[in-house]
Short mmCIF file of C-alpha atoms in Angstrom, two decimals:
data_model
loop_
_atom_site.label_atom_id
_atom_site.label_comp_id
_atom_site.label_asym_id
_atom_site.label_seq_id
_atom_site.Cartn_x
_atom_site.Cartn_y
_atom_site.Cartn_z
CA UNK X 1 0.00 0.00 0.00
CA UNK X 2 3.02 2.32 0.05
CA UNK X 3 3.97 4.77 -2.74
CA UNK X 4 5.26 3.09 -5.89
CA UNK X 5 8.61 4.87 -5.59
CA UNK X 6 9.06 3.55 -2.06
CA UNK X 7 8.17 -0.02 -3.06
CA UNK X 8 10.61 0.19 -6.00
CA UNK X 9 13.36 1.44 -3.69
CA UNK X 10 12.75 -1.42 -1.25
CA UNK X 11 12.97 -3.99 -4.05
CA UNK X 12 16.14 -2.39 -5.42
CA UNK X 13 17.72 -2.52 -1.97
CA UNK X 14 16.63 -6.14 -1.58
CA UNK X 15 18.23 -7.10 -4.90
CA UNK X 16 21.42 -5.28 -3.96
CA UNK X 17 21.66 -7.11 -0.64
CA UNK X 18 21.14 -10.48 -2.34
CA UNK X 19 23.81 -9.77 -4.94
CA UNK X 20 26.26 -8.59 -2.32
CA UNK X 21 25.70 -11.76 -0.27
CA UNK X 22 25.63 -13.95 -3.42
CA UNK X 23 22.27 -15.45 -2.43
CA UNK X 24 19.21 -16.47 -4.44
CA UNK X 25 15.61 -16.62 -3.32
CA UNK X 26 13.01 -19.04 -4.70
CA UNK X 27 11.89 -16.81 -7.57
CA UNK X 28 15.54 -16.31 -8.53
CA UNK X 29 15.93 -20.08 -8.87
CA UNK X 30 13.02 -20.14 -11.32
CA UNK X 31 14.30 -17.12 -13.26
CA UNK X 32 17.81 -18.56 -13.61
CA UNK X 33 16.46 -21.97 -14.59
CA UNK X 34 14.28 -20.42 -17.29
CA UNK X 35 17.21 -18.33 -18.56
CA UNK X 36 19.55 -21.33 -18.66
CA UNK X 37 17.06 -23.33 -20.74
CA UNK X 38 16.08 -20.45 -23.01
CA UNK X 39 19.55 -19.05 -23.70
CA UNK X 40 21.81 -22.13 -23.72
CA UNK X 41 20.95 -24.75 -26.33
CA UNK X 42 23.31 -27.33 -24.82
CA UNK X 43 21.73 -27.07 -21.40
CA UNK X 44 18.24 -27.24 -22.87
CA UNK X 45 19.00 -30.31 -25.00
CA UNK X 46 20.62 -32.14 -22.09
CA UNK X 47 17.70 -31.56 -19.72
CA UNK X 48 15.01 -32.19 -22.33
CA UNK X 49 16.69 -35.51 -23.14
CA UNK X 50 17.05 -36.44 -19.47
CA UNK X 51 13.48 -35.56 -18.49
CA UNK X 52 11.04 -36.71 -21.17
CA UNK X 53 7.59 -36.49 -19.55
CA UNK X 54 6.11 -34.13 -17.01
CA UNK X 55 3.16 -34.30 -14.64
CA UNK X 56 2.06 -31.09 -12.92
CA UNK X 57 -0.40 -31.32 -10.01
CA UNK X 58 -2.54 -28.41 -8.71
CA UNK X 59 -2.11 -26.81 -12.13
CA UNK X 60 -4.67 -24.11 -11.37
CA UNK X 61 -2.14 -22.58 -8.96
CA UNK X 62 0.71 -22.22 -11.48
CA UNK X 63 2.19 -18.71 -11.78
CA UNK X 64 3.41 -17.06 -14.98
CA UNK X 65 7.04 -17.66 -13.99
CA UNK X 66 6.45 -21.33 -13.20
CA UNK X 67 4.70 -21.73 -16.57
CA UNK X 68 7.70 -20.10 -18.27
CA UNK X 69 10.06 -22.67 -16.71
CA UNK X 70 7.75 -25.50 -17.77
CA UNK X 71 7.54 -24.21 -21.35
CA UNK X 72 11.32 -23.85 -21.55
CA UNK X 73 11.82 -27.38 -20.23
CA UNK X 74 9.31 -28.87 -22.67
CA UNK X 75 10.63 -27.10 -25.74
CA UNK X 76 8.36 -27.98 -28.64
CA UNK X 77 7.09 -31.23 -27.13
CA UNK X 78 3.71 -32.02 -25.66
CA UNK X 79 4.72 -34.85 -23.30
CA UNK X 80 2.77 -33.24 -20.53
CA UNK X 81 0.00 -34.22 -18.11
CA UNK X 82 -1.60 -31.65 -15.84
CA UNK X 83 -4.11 -32.16 -13.04
CA UNK X 84 -6.15 -29.31 -11.66
CA UNK X 85 -9.48 -27.95 -10.58
CA UNK X 86 -10.25 -24.35 -11.48
CA UNK X 87 -12.86 -24.33 -8.72
CA UNK X 88 -10.00 -24.58 -6.22
CA UNK X 89 -8.15 -21.48 -7.44
CA UNK X 90 -7.58 -19.65 -4.15
CA UNK X 91 -4.08 -18.20 -4.55
CA UNK X 92 -4.46 -15.49 -7.20
CA UNK X 93 -3.10 -12.96 -4.67
CA UNK X 94 0.17 -14.93 -4.81
CA UNK X 95 0.28 -14.94 -8.63
CA UNK X 96 -1.67 -18.13 -9.43
CA UNK X 97 -3.48 -17.93 -12.75
CA UNK X 98 -6.14 -20.53 -13.68
CA UNK X 99 -5.94 -19.51 -17.34
CA UNK X 100 -3.03 -21.90 -17.81
CA UNK X 101 -5.39 -24.75 -16.91
CA UNK X 102 -8.43 -23.35 -18.73
CA UNK X 103 -6.47 -22.70 -21.95
CA UNK X 104 -4.63 -26.03 -21.90
CA UNK X 105 -6.81 -27.74 -24.57
CA UNK X 106 -6.35 -24.72 -26.83
CA UNK X 107 -2.57 -24.71 -26.42
CA UNK X 108 -2.39 -28.49 -26.92
CA UNK X 109 -5.16 -29.40 -29.41
CA UNK X 110 -4.25 -33.10 -29.26
CA UNK X 111 -4.67 -33.25 -25.50
CA UNK X 112 -7.06 -35.79 -24.01
CA UNK X 113 -9.30 -34.20 -21.37
CA UNK X 114 -10.40 -36.56 -18.60
CA UNK X 115 -13.07 -35.21 -16.25
CA UNK X 116 -12.71 -36.67 -12.78
CA UNK X 117 -16.25 -36.43 -11.44
CA UNK X 118 -16.30 -39.36 -9.01
CA UNK X 119 -15.65 -38.25 -5.46
CA UNK X 120 -14.24 -41.02 -3.25
CA UNK X 121 -13.49 -38.76 -0.27
CA UNK X 122 -16.85 -37.44 0.93
CA UNK X 123 -20.38 -38.67 1.50
CA UNK X 124 -23.07 -37.76 -1.08
CA UNK X 125 -24.45 -35.21 1.41
CA UNK X 126 -21.14 -33.33 1.60
CA UNK X 127 -20.68 -33.57 -2.17
CA UNK X 128 -24.18 -32.19 -2.74
CA UNK X 129 -23.42 -29.16 -0.55
CA UNK X 130 -20.22 -28.51 -2.51
CA UNK X 131 -22.07 -28.81 -5.83
CA UNK X 132 -24.78 -26.40 -4.67
CA UNK X 133 -22.25 -23.81 -3.55
CA UNK X 134 -20.13 -23.86 -6.70
CA UNK X 135 -23.23 -24.08 -8.90
CA UNK X 136 -23.98 -20.44 -8.05
CA UNK X 137 -20.51 -19.25 -9.11
CA UNK X 138 -20.01 -16.77 -11.93
CA UNK X 139 -17.22 -15.90 -14.34
CA UNK X 140 -14.98 -17.91 -16.65
CA UNK X 141 -13.67 -20.20 -13.91
CA UNK X 142 -17.25 -21.13 -13.05
CA UNK X 143 -17.90 -22.12 -16.66
CA UNK X 144 -15.77 -25.25 -16.19
CA UNK X 145 -17.43 -26.38 -12.96
CA UNK X 146 -17.84 -30.09 -12.44
CA UNK X 147 -20.82 -31.73 -10.81
CA UNK X 148 -19.18 -34.25 -8.53
CA UNK X 149 -20.82 -37.60 -7.78
CA UNK X 150 -20.21 -39.02 -4.32
CA UNK X 151 -19.19 -42.68 -4.25
CA UNK X 152 -19.30 -43.32 -0.48
CA UNK X 153 -22.30 -44.61 1.49
CA UNK X 154 -24.73 -41.92 2.67
CA UNK X 155 -23.93 -39.97 5.80
CA UNK X 156 -25.53 -37.25 7.93
CA UNK X 157 -26.80 -34.03 6.38
CA UNK X 158 -24.62 -30.95 6.88
CA UNK X 159 -25.41 -29.06 10.07
CA UNK X 160 -26.17 -25.33 10.12
CA UNK X 161 -26.05 -23.39 13.39
CA UNK X 162 -26.50 -19.72 14.27
CA UNK X 163 -25.23 -18.29 17.58
CA UNK X 164 -25.59 -14.98 19.36
CA UNK X 165 -21.85 -14.43 19.73
CA UNK X 166 -18.46 -15.97 18.91
CA UNK X 167 -17.72 -17.36 22.41
CA UNK X 168 -21.09 -19.18 22.31
CA UNK X 169 -20.25 -20.53 18.86
CA UNK X 170 -16.80 -21.70 19.98
CA UNK X 171 -18.16 -23.30 23.16
CA UNK X 172 -20.82 -25.17 21.19
CA UNK X 173 -18.24 -26.42 18.69
CA UNK X 174 -16.02 -27.59 21.57
CA UNK X 175 -18.96 -29.48 23.13
CA UNK X 176 -19.79 -31.12 19.79
CA UNK X 177 -16.16 -32.15 19.34
CA UNK X 178 -16.09 -33.59 22.86
CA UNK X 179 -19.12 -35.76 22.01
CA UNK X 180 -17.40 -37.00 18.84
CA UNK X 181 -14.23 -37.86 20.75
CA UNK X 182 -16.26 -39.61 23.47
CA UNK X 183 -17.99 -41.65 20.75
CA UNK X 184 -14.67 -42.84 19.37
CA UNK X 185 -13.67 -40.32 16.67
CA UNK X 186 -9.91 -39.65 16.99
CA UNK X 187 -9.20 -35.99 17.75
CA UNK X 188 -6.74 -35.96 14.84
CA UNK X 189 -9.67 -36.70 12.47
CA UNK X 190 -11.47 -33.47 13.46
CA UNK X 191 -10.78 -29.97 12.14
CA UNK X 192 -12.04 -26.46 12.85
CA UNK X 193 -11.52 -24.26 9.80
CA UNK X 194 -11.80 -20.47 9.62
CA UNK X 195 -11.14 -17.71 7.10
CA UNK X 196 -8.34 -15.81 8.89
CA UNK X 197 -5.79 -16.90 11.46
CA UNK X 198 -6.99 -14.22 13.88
CA UNK X 199 -10.17 -16.25 14.41
CA UNK X 200 -8.26 -19.07 16.08
CA UNK X 201 -7.95 -17.51 19.54
CA UNK X 202 -11.55 -18.03 20.68
CA UNK X 203 -11.40 -21.71 19.59
CA UNK X 204 -8.03 -22.24 21.23
CA UNK X 205 -9.57 -20.94 24.45
CA UNK X 206 -12.77 -23.01 24.14
CA UNK X 207 -10.89 -26.24 23.45
CA UNK X 208 -8.46 -25.52 26.28
CA UNK X 209 -11.31 -24.99 28.75
CA UNK X 210 -12.90 -28.25 27.55
CA UNK X 211 -9.62 -30.13 27.98
CA UNK X 212 -9.51 -31.13 24.30
CA UNK X 213 -6.02 -31.40 22.75
CA UNK X 214 -5.49 -29.38 19.57
CA UNK X 215 -2.83 -28.17 17.19
CA UNK X 216 -2.74 -25.01 15.12
CA UNK X 217 -1.73 -25.71 11.54
CA UNK X 218 -0.02 -23.15 9.37
CA UNK X 219 1.09 -20.87 12.19
CA UNK X 220 1.73 -20.48 15.87
CA UNK X 221 -1.00 -19.99 18.40
CA UNK X 222 -2.41 -16.50 18.19
CA UNK X 223 -0.44 -14.94 21.06
CA UNK X 224 2.75 -16.74 19.99
CA UNK X 225 2.81 -15.17 16.52
CA UNK X 226 5.75 -12.80 16.01
CA UNK X 227 3.57 -9.92 14.84
CA UNK X 228 1.29 -10.29 17.88
CA UNK X 229 4.28 -10.38 20.26
CA UNK X 230 5.70 -7.24 18.60
CA UNK X 231 2.32 -5.57 18.87
CA UNK X 232 2.03 -6.43 22.57
CA UNK X 233 5.48 -4.97 23.19
CA UNK X 234 4.54 -1.78 21.33
CA UNK X 235 1.34 -1.43 23.37
CA UNK X 236 3.25 -2.02 26.62
CA UNK X 237 5.91 0.60 25.75
CA UNK X 238 3.25 3.16 24.78
CA UNK X 239 2.06 3.47 28.39
CA UNK X 240 -1.39 5.00 28.80
CA UNK X 241 -1.41 6.57 25.33
CA UNK X 242 -2.52 10.06 24.22
CA UNK X 243 -4.88 11.73 26.67
CA UNK X 244 -8.46 11.82 25.44
CA UNK X 245 -7.87 9.46 22.51
CA UNK X 246 -10.32 6.60 22.04
CA UNK X 247 -8.67 3.25 22.82
CA UNK X 248 -9.23 1.69 19.34
CA UNK X 249 -7.72 4.78 17.68
CA UNK X 250 -4.79 4.73 20.09
CA UNK X 251 -4.20 1.04 19.37
CA UNK X 252 -4.28 1.69 15.62
CA UNK X 253 -1.70 4.44 16.02
CA UNK X 254 0.57 2.19 18.10
CA UNK X 255 0.27 -0.73 15.68
CA UNK X 256 0.84 1.29 12.51
CA UNK X 257 4.67 1.16 12.84
CA UNK X 258 4.54 -2.64 13.30
CA UNK X 259 2.49 -3.26 10.15
CA UNK X 260 -1.16 -2.22 10.55
CA UNK X 261 -1.71 -0.33 7.31
CA UNK X 262 -5.00 1.18 6.12
CA UNK X 263 -5.24 -1.38 3.31
CA UNK X 264 -4.48 -5.12 3.45
CA UNK X 265 -1.12 -5.98 1.87
CA UNK X 266 -0.58 -8.52 -0.88
CA UNK X 267 0.94 -11.91 -0.20
CA UNK X 268 -0.34 -14.65 2.09
CA UNK X 269 2.14 -14.15 4.95
CA UNK X 270 1.84 -10.36 5.02
CA UNK X 271 -1.95 -10.52 4.85
CA UNK X 272 -2.12 -13.04 7.72
CA UNK X 273 0.05 -10.74 9.87
CA UNK X 274 -2.11 -7.73 8.99
CA UNK X 275 -5.25 -9.64 9.95
CA UNK X 276 -3.72 -10.58 13.32
CA UNK X 277 -3.01 -6.90 14.06
CA UNK X 278 -6.51 -5.92 12.97
CA UNK X 279 -7.90 -8.52 15.39
CA UNK X 280 -6.14 -6.66 18.22
CA UNK X 281 -7.90 -3.44 17.23
CA UNK X 282 -11.22 -5.29 17.29
CA UNK X 283 -10.31 -6.64 20.73
CA UNK X 284 -9.73 -3.04 21.86
CA UNK X 285 -13.19 -2.12 20.55
CA UNK X 286 -14.70 -4.95 22.58
CA UNK X 287 -12.83 -3.89 25.73
CA UNK X 288 -14.13 -0.33 25.40
CA UNK X 289 -17.66 -1.73 25.13
CA UNK X 290 -17.20 -3.30 28.57
CA UNK X 291 -14.89 -0.69 30.11
CA UNK X 292 -15.40 2.70 28.41
CA UNK X 293 -12.51 4.27 30.36
CA UNK X 294 -9.95 1.61 29.36
CA UNK X 295 -6.60 2.98 28.15
CA UNK X 296 -3.54 1.39 26.54
CA UNK X 297 -2.16 0.26 29.92
CA UNK X 298 -5.42 -1.55 30.71
CA UNK X 299 -5.45 -3.00 27.19
CA UNK X 300 -1.89 -4.29 27.66
CA UNK X 301 -2.93 -6.05 30.87
CA UNK X 302 -5.88 -7.61 29.05
CA UNK X 303 -3.58 -8.93 26.30
CA UNK X 304 -1.16 -10.38 28.87
CA UNK X 305 -4.01 -12.13 30.70
CA UNK X 306 -5.34 -13.63 27.48
CA UNK X 307 -1.87 -14.74 26.41
CA UNK X 308 -1.23 -16.45 29.76
CA UNK X 309 -4.50 -18.35 29.50
CA UNK X 310 -3.90 -19.57 25.96
CA UNK X 311 -0.77 -21.72 26.26
CA UNK X 312 -1.79 -25.37 26.39
CA UNK X 313 0.98 -27.93 25.81
CA UNK X 314 1.81 -28.78 22.22
CA UNK X 315 0.15 -32.10 21.45
CA UNK X 316 -1.50 -33.88 18.57
CA UNK X 317 -5.25 -33.31 18.53
CA UNK X 318 -8.00 -31.38 16.82
CA UNK X 319 -6.64 -29.31 13.93
CA UNK X 320 -7.25 -25.56 13.90
CA UNK X 321 -6.43 -24.10 10.51
CA UNK X 322 -7.29 -21.37 8.05
CA UNK X 323 -9.05 -22.43 4.88
CA UNK X 324 -5.89 -21.69 2.89
CA UNK X 325 -3.79 -23.89 5.19
CA UNK X 326 -6.36 -26.72 4.89
CA UNK X 327 -5.90 -27.05 1.13
CA UNK X 328 -5.02 -30.64 0.19
CA UNK X 329 -6.01 -32.09 3.58
CA UNK X 330 -9.09 -34.00 4.76
CA UNK X 331 -10.74 -35.06 8.01
CA UNK X 332 -13.67 -37.21 9.09
CA UNK X 333 -15.39 -34.20 10.70
CA UNK X 334 -15.00 -30.57 9.68
CA UNK X 335 -16.41 -27.52 11.47
CA UNK X 336 -16.51 -24.43 9.25
CA UNK X 337 -16.91 -21.50 11.63
CA UNK X 338 -17.31 -17.73 11.56
CA UNK X 339 -19.28 -17.74 8.29
CA UNK X 340 -20.40 -14.11 8.27
CA UNK X 341 -20.23 -11.42 5.62
CA UNK X 342 -17.12 -9.34 6.17
CA UNK X 343 -15.15 -12.46 7.08
CA UNK X 344 -16.23 -14.84 4.30
CA UNK X 345 -16.27 -13.14 1.91
CA UNK X 346 -13.57 -11.03 3.49
CA UNK X 347 -14.38 -7.34 3.75
CA UNK X 348 -11.69 -6.11 1.37
CA UNK X 349 -13.15 -8.30 -1.44
CA UNK X 350 -16.29 -6.13 -1.57
CA UNK X 351 -16.82 -4.39 -4.88
CA UNK X 352 -14.57 -6.84 -6.76
CA UNK X 353 -16.60 -9.63 -8.37
CA UNK X 354 -13.49 -11.71 -9.11
CA UNK X 355 -12.36 -11.47 -5.48
CA UNK X 356 -15.83 -12.42 -4.24
CA UNK X 357 -15.80 -15.50 -6.47
CA UNK X 358 -12.40 -16.51 -5.10
CA UNK X 359 -13.88 -16.28 -1.61
CA UNK X 360 -16.67 -18.62 -2.77
CA UNK X 361 -14.05 -21.07 -4.00
CA UNK X 362 -12.32 -20.85 -0.63
CA UNK X 363 -15.52 -22.04 1.08
CA UNK X 364 -15.80 -24.78 -1.57
CA UNK X 365 -12.33 -25.98 -0.60
CA UNK X 366 -13.40 -25.98 3.04
CA UNK X 367 -16.56 -28.02 2.42
CA UNK X 368 -14.69 -30.61 0.37
CA UNK X 369 -12.22 -31.24 3.24
CA UNK X 370 -14.94 -33.18 5.12
CA UNK X 371 -15.29 -36.93 4.62
CA UNK X 372 -18.45 -37.55 6.62
CA UNK X 373 -19.56 -34.88 9.11
CA UNK X 374 -19.82 -31.23 8.01
CA UNK X 375 -20.92 -28.38 10.27
CA UNK X 376 -21.30 -24.74 9.19
CA UNK X 377 -21.87 -22.03 11.79
CA UNK X 378 -21.86 -18.29 12.33
CA UNK X 379 -22.31 -15.78 15.16
CA UNK X 380 -24.36 -12.58 15.05
CA UNK X 381 -21.84 -10.62 17.15
CA UNK X 382 -18.27 -10.98 18.36
CA UNK X 383 -18.92 -10.72 22.09
CA UNK X 384 -21.86 -11.47 24.43
CA UNK X 385 -24.29 -8.56 24.41
CA UNK X 386 -22.45 -6.96 21.51
CA UNK X 387 -24.37 -4.32 19.60
CA UNK X 388 -22.57 -5.02 16.34
CA UNK X 389 -24.94 -7.34 14.50
CA UNK X 390 -23.63 -9.34 11.57
CA UNK X 391 -25.16 -11.29 8.71
CA UNK X 392 -24.42 -14.89 7.91
CA UNK X 393 -22.36 -15.34 4.77
CA UNK X 394 -24.14 -14.73 1.48
CA UNK X 395 -22.61 -18.02 0.29
CA UNK X 396 -25.03 -19.90 2.54
CA UNK X 397 -27.95 -18.83 0.34
CA UNK X 398 -29.38 -22.01 -1.14
CA UNK X 399 -27.24 -24.27 1.06
CA UNK X 400 -29.50 -24.15 4.11
CA UNK X 401 -32.61 -26.31 3.55
CA UNK X 402 -35.84 -24.30 3.56
CA UNK X 403 -37.25 -26.38 6.41
CA UNK X 404 -34.20 -25.73 8.61
CA UNK X 405 -34.85 -23.27 11.49
CA UNK X 406 -31.87 -21.15 10.46
CA UNK X 407 -33.42 -20.63 7.04
CA UNK X 408 -36.31 -18.78 8.62
CA UNK X 409 -34.12 -16.15 10.24
CA UNK X 410 -33.99 -13.19 7.83
CA UNK X 411 -30.33 -12.15 7.66
CA UNK X 412 -28.85 -9.76 5.14
CA UNK X 413 -30.16 -10.06 1.60
CA UNK X 414 -32.17 -13.20 2.27
CA UNK X 415 -35.90 -12.89 2.80
CA UNK X 416 -37.84 -14.53 5.60
CA UNK X 417 -38.46 -18.18 4.98
CA UNK X 418 -35.05 -18.77 3.39
CA UNK X 419 -36.01 -17.70 -0.16
CA UNK X 420 -33.30 -16.28 -2.39
CA UNK X 421 -33.41 -12.46 -2.74
CA UNK X 422 -35.31 -11.29 -5.79
CA UNK X 423 -34.93 -8.31 -8.09
CA UNK X 424 -37.12 -5.38 -7.01
CA UNK X 425 -37.65 -4.49 -10.69
CA UNK X 426 -38.38 -7.76 -12.51
CA UNK X 427 -38.85 -10.14 -9.56
CA UNK X 428 -36.30 -12.73 -10.75
CA UNK X 429 -33.87 -14.38 -8.27
CA UNK X 430 -30.70 -12.35 -7.85
CA UNK X 431 -27.30 -13.85 -8.65
CA UNK X 432 -24.00 -12.30 -7.61
CA UNK X 433 -22.85 -9.96 -4.86
CA UNK X 434 -23.39 -6.75 -6.84
CA UNK X 435 -26.93 -7.68 -7.84
CA UNK X 436 -27.82 -8.60 -4.25
CA UNK X 437 -26.36 -5.33 -2.99
CA UNK X 438 -28.39 -3.34 -5.57
CA UNK X 439 -31.48 -5.53 -5.13
CA UNK X 440 -31.90 -5.64 -8.89
CA UNK X 441 -30.51 -7.62 -11.82
CA UNK X 442 -27.47 -6.20 -13.55
CA UNK X 443 -29.45 -5.53 -16.73
CA UNK X 444 -32.57 -4.09 -15.07
CA UNK X 445 -32.97 -0.30 -15.23
CA UNK X 446 -31.37 1.75 -12.48
CA UNK X 447 -33.33 4.40 -10.60
CA UNK X 448 -30.34 5.98 -8.95
CA UNK X 449 -30.75 9.47 -7.47
CA UNK X 450 -27.77 11.12 -9.17
CA UNK X 451 -27.83 14.21 -6.95
CA UNK X 452 -27.92 12.06 -3.83
CA UNK X 453 -25.07 9.91 -5.15
CA UNK X 454 -22.97 13.05 -5.73
CA UNK X 455 -23.68 14.27 -2.19
CA UNK X 456 -22.80 10.85 -0.79
CA UNK X 457 -19.48 10.82 -2.65
CA UNK X 458 -18.65 14.34 -1.43
CA UNK X 459 -19.43 13.29 2.13
CA UNK X 460 -17.37 10.10 1.76
CA UNK X 461 -14.42 12.09 0.45
CA UNK X 462 -14.51 14.35 3.51
CA UNK X 463 -14.94 11.42 5.92
CA UNK X 464 -12.04 9.51 4.37
CA UNK X 465 -9.80 12.59 4.49
CA UNK X 466 -10.67 13.20 8.13
CA UNK X 467 -9.92 9.56 9.06
CA UNK X 468 -6.87 9.39 6.76
CA UNK X 469 -8.09 6.21 5.07
CA UNK X 470 -8.89 5.35 1.42
CA UNK X 471 -12.43 6.29 0.38
CA UNK X 472 -13.52 2.70 -0.14
CA UNK X 473 -12.80 1.95 3.53
CA UNK X 474 -15.71 4.24 4.40
CA UNK X 475 -18.06 2.84 1.73
CA UNK X 476 -17.45 1.27 -1.69
CA UNK X 477 -18.88 2.85 -4.85
CA UNK X 478 -21.31 -0.07 -5.10
CA UNK X 479 -22.63 0.58 -1.58
CA UNK X 480 -23.09 4.30 -2.24
CA UNK X 481 -24.92 3.51 -5.50
CA UNK X 482 -27.18 1.08 -3.65
CA UNK X 483 -27.98 3.78 -1.09
CA UNK X 484 -28.74 6.30 -3.83
CA UNK X 485 -31.02 3.79 -5.56
CA UNK X 486 -32.88 2.48 -2.53
CA UNK X 487 -32.93 5.74 -0.47
CA UNK X 488 -33.30 4.02 2.94
CA UNK X 489 -35.47 6.02 5.33
CA UNK X 490 -34.39 4.42 8.62
CA UNK X 491 -31.65 2.31 10.18
CA UNK X 492 -33.35 -1.02 9.47
CA UNK X 493 -33.56 -0.20 5.77
CA UNK X 494 -29.96 1.02 5.78
CA UNK X 495 -28.48 -2.13 7.35
CA UNK X 496 -30.44 -4.30 4.93
CA UNK X 497 -28.01 -3.14 2.23
CA UNK X 498 -25.11 -5.63 2.09
CA UNK X 499 -21.88 -3.94 3.12
CA UNK X 500 -23.44 -1.92 5.94
CA UNK X 501 -23.08 -3.67 9.28
CA UNK X 502 -23.60 -2.43 12.82
CA UNK X 503 -20.09 -0.94 13.00
CA UNK X 504 -20.59 1.25 9.94
CA UNK X 505 -24.14 2.01 11.02
CA UNK X 506 -22.85 3.37 14.32
CA UNK X 507 -20.10 5.37 12.64
CA UNK X 508 -21.83 6.68 9.51
CA UNK X 509 -25.54 5.83 9.72
CA UNK X 510 -26.75 9.18 11.06
CA UNK X 511 -24.88 11.18 8.41
CA UNK X 512 -26.05 8.93 5.55
CA UNK X 513 -29.70 9.01 6.61
CA UNK X 514 -29.49 12.79 6.94
CA UNK X 515 -28.24 13.05 3.36
CA UNK X 516 -31.06 10.79 2.15
CA UNK X 517 -33.64 12.81 4.10
CA UNK X 518 -32.21 16.03 2.65
CA UNK X 519 -32.78 14.69 -0.84
CA UNK X 520 -36.34 13.65 0.01
CA UNK X 521 -37.06 17.13 1.43
CA UNK X 522 -35.81 18.73 -1.76
CA UNK X 523 -38.00 16.45 -3.84
CA UNK X 524 -41.08 17.33 -1.74
CA UNK X 525 -40.40 21.06 -2.06
CA UNK X 526 -40.06 20.82 -5.81
#
């Protein structure tokens, strides 16, 4: 998120340090391999003669540089087999490009395409849930979707559970896991999967209190992560913080030097660290809700207490992992937790249809990790009694059976009774995040109030400048357009627009409704 000149200078310095130390990183190995094959005929002939045939697994995750090495190694031959599933493309932020897989038959016209539709891992019930989820996908990747056919004996239907808050959700998951273990399921055959690593803490605590052994895959326990330890040190050194400053703002200011930027960074490791720091800010918001006078010193004590209580011995047990870290693994029982809009799909994917679809594929990967038992759950707030109300993930539309109690709880864009949201113009079912946000089909006429939209954008510009954040952090263009189209008259109508949760309602709701009312007053006068 830094200025381009600064990023370029950092990369130049990095290259200089590597050259001075005569070291190569992983990308350098690929670049030098490609150059050796492309520029030295003798090297190319030797290696092409030595290695005749190639098999590439997870081909949907190949980057442009990896494809370049493969092309150079093949030369003009087509002795190549690739295996991949475009529906499991979840690493585009790291350079993965599914086009290499999708365009394979075009690049190699003689290729034999074998569609692997038989699923020997999961029960038909789990497979059906996966098919339903990916069946609603959009875009070119979705055009190649496979309808899997489960080959195992039938099992239980997926479970859907809604909870008032995250601790209640975690405690219920821990109790369910305890029952499974008591009934003979090995703890190592159970997994709790979440979108971001920062969600692990509440489950670490719940499993610890229940005496259930667990292991965190793909990273240390939350309070053992380097970025969290650095953040705790920074908070401790800061003392009480600036007088009169709100605790969450003070925490943001303290964490900015250790990596909490206004926008999420690229790259899996950097993004995971950023999300951990953001979780600390959210923890500060929760503490203020309980103790309005809390300062940085009180917050530091709270972090120390939580860290001390979250250090069970390292043993083999239930797996806690992010959805990215779970790729390629499988368990008898899988609990997919924290399925709320803003987390899955992640908040910074809003307004980007391609990013939203990648979030859908991430949930698809999570569902297909389960062999027999699949549980999907969400919580309406982070803490008990929390005023910040959240909506279950939009990806659950169509997954929850109509007769299920959870389907009758109107949440977000879904109507009471579990029906899919429909276009307010033509009445057809809505497909896609943008259409649901606008409450109309993409090709149906827009009735946007242009003057209101201009006033909203002017207000957003001022709010973003005052908070020193990018404009989209306040509201995306799509959200502002939805407001200008629907002209909500009260808070309930405002929060029914996807992208506006309790947090943004508290911060911006009054100003937005005032702007809408101002437009209505002008219309009445005219």
